[in-house]
């Protein structure tokens, strides 16, 4: 991969250098010089013309310099730069017999298929909170086609799922008056990964408790993204003959803040899967309870001083088209909307959505606040 040319451009290089402490000192359209403050006084040259005949050669020299400074393998630095705008979710299947880095074909098949099932279930829960989907939203199935699989790794058996964390463009500015469709499409990937992390964290907590989860706790877990399909994706892997446990670790992009309150790693062994099985059986009966979730920016605010509530418009994507959803918010949520609008913070809204074709979209709100998947404040 490195010999054939880099899988990234100057944008990824510059972002990687920024988050690892380097700073530009001079340069122009063809190349830039970056320095790393410290006793060694390191300086590297960054090629800025991807179409230039010597771009690959200059990039290889840069990778060698960075690998020397960071005491890492060249390939490791290359991969870190190539995924600087991505979240990488590692699915690891464990069993004593997997010590040689290989895996039985049937177990490997279930691991790869479950990677897709986890993404689809998490994408569906990012759009709607529902205990049992049966039919996934089209957007959820499409999202699973957009993520990528990295090279498998040794260490039990690891399948990396690579998804977008953010675009190269700034997300949003204070008093943003419209959404950017391309940015929102990219942010959906991050929101799905955040939903998966939070949902698996809740499942792990229930499976690791000293008592079995109550019916109320299981119902509440739907609000965090847990569903029958998510549970089944885990049990299918661990119930194969050569897998005794599966763990999932989340390696968040270095240029996008990790979602607050999400675990970095979760693990499910055979005992935990027995609890997950019982959770999934209860969720299987929850097909008719659902709650829509929209993400976007506050674009309209209206409230008279004597009113108890304020009218708010949130521009979002519905079926991949830009729409403004109108809602009435009580005092506390209205002030949150004003703050998010003034600071350019995207919001997440849960509730009952009505969006007739050609008519005004409205939502009866159950929850309103900054979008937690982007690391926004509370």
XYZ file of C-alpha atoms in Angstrom:
378
model
C 0.000 0.000 0.000
C 2.789 2.427 0.889
C 4.884 1.259 -2.102
C 2.029 1.976 -4.529
C 1.323 5.442 -3.177
C -0.509 6.855 -0.184
C -4.251 6.411 0.429
C -4.581 10.021 1.546
C -3.837 13.593 0.529
C -2.444 16.796 2.039
C -5.660 17.383 4.041
C -5.251 14.156 6.018
C -1.508 14.808 6.473
C -2.030 18.322 7.805
C -4.820 17.208 10.176
C -2.671 14.354 11.493
C 0.289 16.646 12.078
C -1.904 19.151 13.948
C -3.291 16.567 16.373
C 0.166 15.120 17.022
C 1.724 18.446 18.006
C 3.316 19.655 14.782
C 2.865 23.236 13.516
C 3.449 24.811 10.068
C 6.434 27.136 9.826
C 6.574 28.007 6.120
C 5.447 26.859 2.699
C 3.254 27.468 -0.316
C 1.195 25.655 -2.937
C 3.846 23.010 -3.677
C 5.105 22.061 -0.199
C 5.059 23.084 3.448
C 7.563 22.739 6.290
C 6.194 21.634 9.687
C 8.108 21.576 12.953
C 7.663 19.691 16.223
C 8.482 21.806 19.269
C 11.014 20.161 21.573
C 14.698 19.523 22.122
C 15.161 17.550 18.886
C 13.957 20.456 16.710
C 12.349 18.128 14.172
C 11.222 19.505 10.783
C 9.388 17.599 8.022
C 8.402 18.505 4.467
C 4.755 18.010 3.466
C 4.054 17.666 -0.285
C 0.918 19.607 -1.251
C 0.364 18.528 -4.892
C -1.209 15.013 -5.048
C -0.946 15.038 -8.860
C 2.766 15.839 -8.898
C 5.113 13.074 -10.214
C 7.106 13.028 -6.973
C 4.141 13.171 -4.537
C 4.353 9.456 -3.643
C 8.142 9.667 -3.194
C 7.922 12.763 -0.966
C 5.129 11.159 1.049
C 7.226 8.017 1.630
C 10.070 10.180 2.937
C 7.606 12.004 5.203
C 6.248 8.692 6.543
C 9.776 7.468 7.259
C 10.554 10.703 9.131
C 7.361 10.479 11.196
C 7.923 6.776 11.933
C 11.417 7.595 13.217
C 10.180 10.481 15.390
C 7.253 8.424 16.798
C 9.243 5.152 17.075
C 6.534 3.378 15.078
C 6.388 1.210 11.971
C 5.940 3.119 8.703
C 2.754 1.177 7.988
C 1.351 2.142 11.400
C 1.893 5.839 10.703
C 0.468 5.425 7.197
C -2.718 3.796 8.571
C -3.084 6.471 11.266
C -2.972 9.245 8.652
C -5.272 7.389 6.244
C -7.945 7.008 8.971
C -7.551 10.404 10.656
C -11.131 11.331 9.629
C -12.499 7.887 10.514
C -13.658 5.923 13.540
C -12.369 2.343 13.603
C -14.441 -0.279 15.447
C -12.565 -3.527 16.116
C -14.553 -6.764 16.511
C -12.394 -9.376 18.207
C -13.379 -13.040 18.453
C -11.611 -14.891 21.257
C -11.047 -18.568 21.998
C -7.990 -20.539 23.185
C -7.867 -22.331 19.821
C -7.456 -19.027 17.935
C -3.905 -18.426 19.162
C -2.378 -18.901 15.701
C -4.337 -15.942 14.302
C -6.637 -18.058 12.133
C -10.317 -18.815 12.677
C -12.650 -21.640 11.562
C -14.504 -20.724 8.378
C -17.963 -20.900 9.985
C -16.933 -18.678 12.914
C -15.255 -16.221 10.569
C -18.388 -16.100 8.424
C -20.557 -15.314 11.459
C -18.097 -12.627 12.610
C -18.177 -10.819 9.261
C -21.954 -11.152 8.909
C -22.424 -9.924 12.470
C -20.305 -6.860 11.688
C -22.937 -5.905 9.116
C -25.815 -6.812 11.444
C -24.408 -4.621 14.212
C -24.078 -1.655 11.838
C -27.573 -2.057 10.381
C -29.187 -2.458 13.816
C -27.285 0.558 15.149
C -28.158 2.656 12.086
C -31.827 1.754 12.485
C -31.734 2.766 16.170
C -30.069 6.042 15.168
C -33.159 6.836 13.072
C -35.802 5.267 15.331
C -35.710 3.850 18.834
C -37.530 0.524 18.535
C -37.230 -2.770 20.405
C -37.721 -5.010 17.358
C -37.501 -3.702 13.787
C -38.365 -6.648 11.519
C -38.072 -4.233 8.566
C -35.127 -1.873 8.752
C -35.322 1.690 7.373
C -33.737 1.928 3.903
C -31.223 4.467 5.202
C -30.022 1.920 7.787
C -29.380 -0.743 5.135
C -27.648 1.808 2.900
C -25.335 2.886 5.720
C -23.955 -0.636 6.108
C -22.912 -0.511 2.454
C -20.967 2.701 3.000
C -18.690 1.578 5.840
C -15.494 -0.308 5.021
C -13.645 -3.294 6.425
C -9.937 -2.928 7.113
C -7.337 -5.657 6.849
C -7.958 -8.384 9.435
C -5.436 -8.404 12.280
C -3.792 -11.029 14.414
C -4.528 -11.118 18.126
C -7.280 -13.680 18.523
C -9.116 -12.633 15.345
C -9.945 -8.990 14.672
C -12.171 -7.428 12.025
C -11.867 -3.617 11.797
C -14.958 -1.645 10.676
C -14.004 1.771 9.278
C -16.593 4.556 9.218
C -16.537 8.312 8.679
C -16.184 10.459 11.799
C -16.378 13.860 10.165
C -15.667 15.611 6.899
C -12.641 17.752 6.171
C -14.908 20.793 6.350
C -15.727 22.521 9.606
C -18.994 21.145 10.954
C -21.104 24.199 11.737
C -20.646 27.875 12.671
C -22.465 29.999 15.277
C -25.963 31.042 14.145
C -25.881 28.537 11.284
C -29.016 29.106 9.197
C -29.033 25.865 7.175
C -27.619 22.356 7.186
C -25.048 21.063 4.713
C -26.376 17.824 3.211
C -22.884 16.416 2.578
C -21.766 17.179 6.128
C -24.956 15.632 7.557
C -24.432 12.457 5.508
C -20.912 12.171 6.944
C -22.063 12.881 10.497
C -24.630 10.074 10.234
C -21.768 7.551 10.184
C -20.401 8.981 13.442
C -23.885 8.965 14.977
C -24.334 5.285 14.104
C -21.003 4.375 15.719
C -21.938 6.400 18.810
C -25.317 4.612 18.998
C -23.581 1.237 18.703
C -21.086 2.091 21.443
C -23.738 3.394 23.832
C -26.137 0.481 23.184
C -23.446 -2.178 23.638
C -22.322 -0.427 26.820
C -25.859 -0.634 28.243
C -26.081 -4.309 27.239
C -22.744 -5.071 28.895
C -23.892 -3.347 32.104
C -27.093 -5.415 32.180
C -25.216 -8.644 31.406
C -22.593 -7.968 34.089
C -24.984 -7.049 36.899
C -25.379 -9.380 39.877
C -29.107 -9.696 39.171
C -31.005 -10.132 35.955
C -32.282 -6.912 34.313
C -35.845 -5.950 35.119
C -38.509 -5.488 32.471
C -38.348 -1.740 33.079
C -34.553 -1.646 32.581
C -34.866 -3.579 29.338
C -37.571 -1.217 28.079
C -35.389 1.781 29.000
C -32.456 0.279 27.068
C -34.409 0.823 23.841
C -33.874 4.555 24.354
C -30.110 3.925 24.280
C -30.303 2.027 20.982
C -30.604 -1.590 22.164
C -32.797 -3.746 19.921
C -33.598 -7.402 19.325
C -31.489 -7.350 16.162
C -28.455 -5.889 17.954
C -28.637 -8.654 20.584
C -28.945 -11.326 17.917
C -25.852 -10.015 16.103
C -23.801 -10.723 19.241
C -25.284 -14.106 20.101
C -24.798 -15.512 16.585
C -21.020 -15.069 16.929
C -20.525 -16.297 20.493
C -22.770 -19.319 19.926
C -20.477 -20.639 17.199
C -18.322 -23.576 18.286
C -14.909 -21.898 18.173
C -15.693 -18.503 19.742
C -15.923 -18.160 23.516
C -16.157 -14.354 23.674
C -16.415 -11.281 21.499
C -15.171 -7.832 22.375
C -15.729 -4.579 20.545
C -13.357 -1.639 20.895
C -13.947 1.859 19.563
C -10.981 3.834 18.260
C -12.384 7.320 17.766
C -10.980 9.654 15.128
C -8.262 11.945 16.436
C -9.879 14.994 14.823
C -13.398 14.478 16.265
C -14.045 14.438 20.014
C -15.213 11.041 21.361
C -18.926 10.949 22.240
C -19.237 11.537 26.003
C -20.456 8.636 28.115
C -19.587 5.914 25.623
C -17.369 2.956 26.588
C -14.070 2.463 24.773
C -14.444 -1.328 24.898
C -17.137 -3.888 25.709
C -16.903 -7.671 26.049
C -19.448 -10.493 25.988
C -18.560 -14.050 26.997
C -20.853 -17.065 27.148
C -22.401 -16.116 30.513
C -23.104 -12.567 29.324
C -24.654 -13.855 26.109
C -27.145 -15.896 28.151
C -28.408 -12.609 29.640
C -28.358 -10.928 26.202
C -30.528 -13.789 24.913
C -33.124 -13.121 27.592
C -33.045 -9.374 26.845
C -33.591 -10.056 23.156
C -36.592 -12.306 23.867
C -38.333 -9.460 25.698
C -37.402 -6.906 23.019
C -38.871 -9.182 20.364
C -42.332 -8.213 21.620
C -41.647 -4.442 21.373
C -42.176 -3.991 17.649
C -45.002 -1.481 17.991
C -43.265 1.010 20.303
C -41.000 3.405 18.468
C -39.601 6.896 18.807
C -38.134 8.947 15.962
C -34.747 10.633 16.275
C -33.690 13.628 14.169
C -30.372 15.478 14.045
C -29.686 18.925 12.653
C -29.255 22.590 13.464
C -31.649 25.102 15.023
C -32.540 27.580 12.285
C -35.699 29.279 13.609
C -36.638 30.598 17.070
C -39.824 32.370 18.044
C -41.251 33.143 21.490
C -43.233 35.998 22.995
C -42.229 37.089 26.527
C -45.555 35.987 28.019
C -45.520 32.518 26.386
C -44.713 29.351 28.343
C -43.288 27.629 25.278
C -41.261 28.682 22.249
C -41.604 27.583 18.632
C -38.413 26.131 17.173
C -37.449 24.983 13.687
C -34.728 22.344 13.320
C -33.394 21.730 9.823
C -32.604 18.051 9.328
C -32.486 15.248 6.771
C -35.636 13.155 6.318
C -35.186 10.357 3.809
C -31.952 12.107 2.793
C -33.733 15.353 1.894
C -33.413 18.633 3.791
C -36.569 19.512 5.782
C -37.387 21.862 8.641
C -39.176 20.176 11.533
C -41.241 22.454 13.788
C -41.748 21.859 17.489
C -42.880 23.613 20.650
C -40.364 23.558 23.498
C -40.831 24.306 27.170
C -38.715 26.975 28.854
C -35.611 24.898 29.650
C -35.408 23.198 26.271
C -36.093 26.493 24.490
C -33.105 28.103 26.207
C -31.014 25.078 25.186
C -32.157 25.630 21.590
C -31.107 29.295 21.772
C -27.685 28.319 23.123
C -27.144 25.667 20.438
C -28.200 28.136 17.736
C -25.868 30.851 19.028
C -22.904 28.452 19.311
C -23.541 26.428 16.123
C -23.994 23.174 18.053
C -25.988 20.443 16.218
C -28.916 19.035 18.193
C -30.604 15.652 18.644
C -34.379 15.519 19.099
C -36.448 12.464 20.068
C -40.203 12.204 19.774
C -43.169 11.508 17.522
C -42.556 12.826 14.009
C -45.238 13.792 11.494
C -43.894 14.652 8.030
C -46.622 14.559 5.365
C -45.340 14.886 1.758
C -45.596 18.539 0.769
C -46.840 19.508 4.239
C -45.180 20.941 7.319
C -43.100 18.493 9.356
C -43.814 18.569 13.095
C -42.518 16.727 16.136
C -44.032 16.106 19.543
C -40.803 16.246 21.558
C -39.764 13.733 24.222
C -36.118 14.764 24.439
C -34.093 17.746 23.158
C -30.416 18.627 23.537
C -26.964 18.947 21.945
C -26.046 16.000 19.707
C -23.996 13.777 22.061
C -22.430 11.769 19.235
C -20.267 14.729 18.228
C -18.823 15.357 21.651
C -21.045 18.422 22.094
C -21.401 19.751 25.611
C -24.410 19.053 27.806
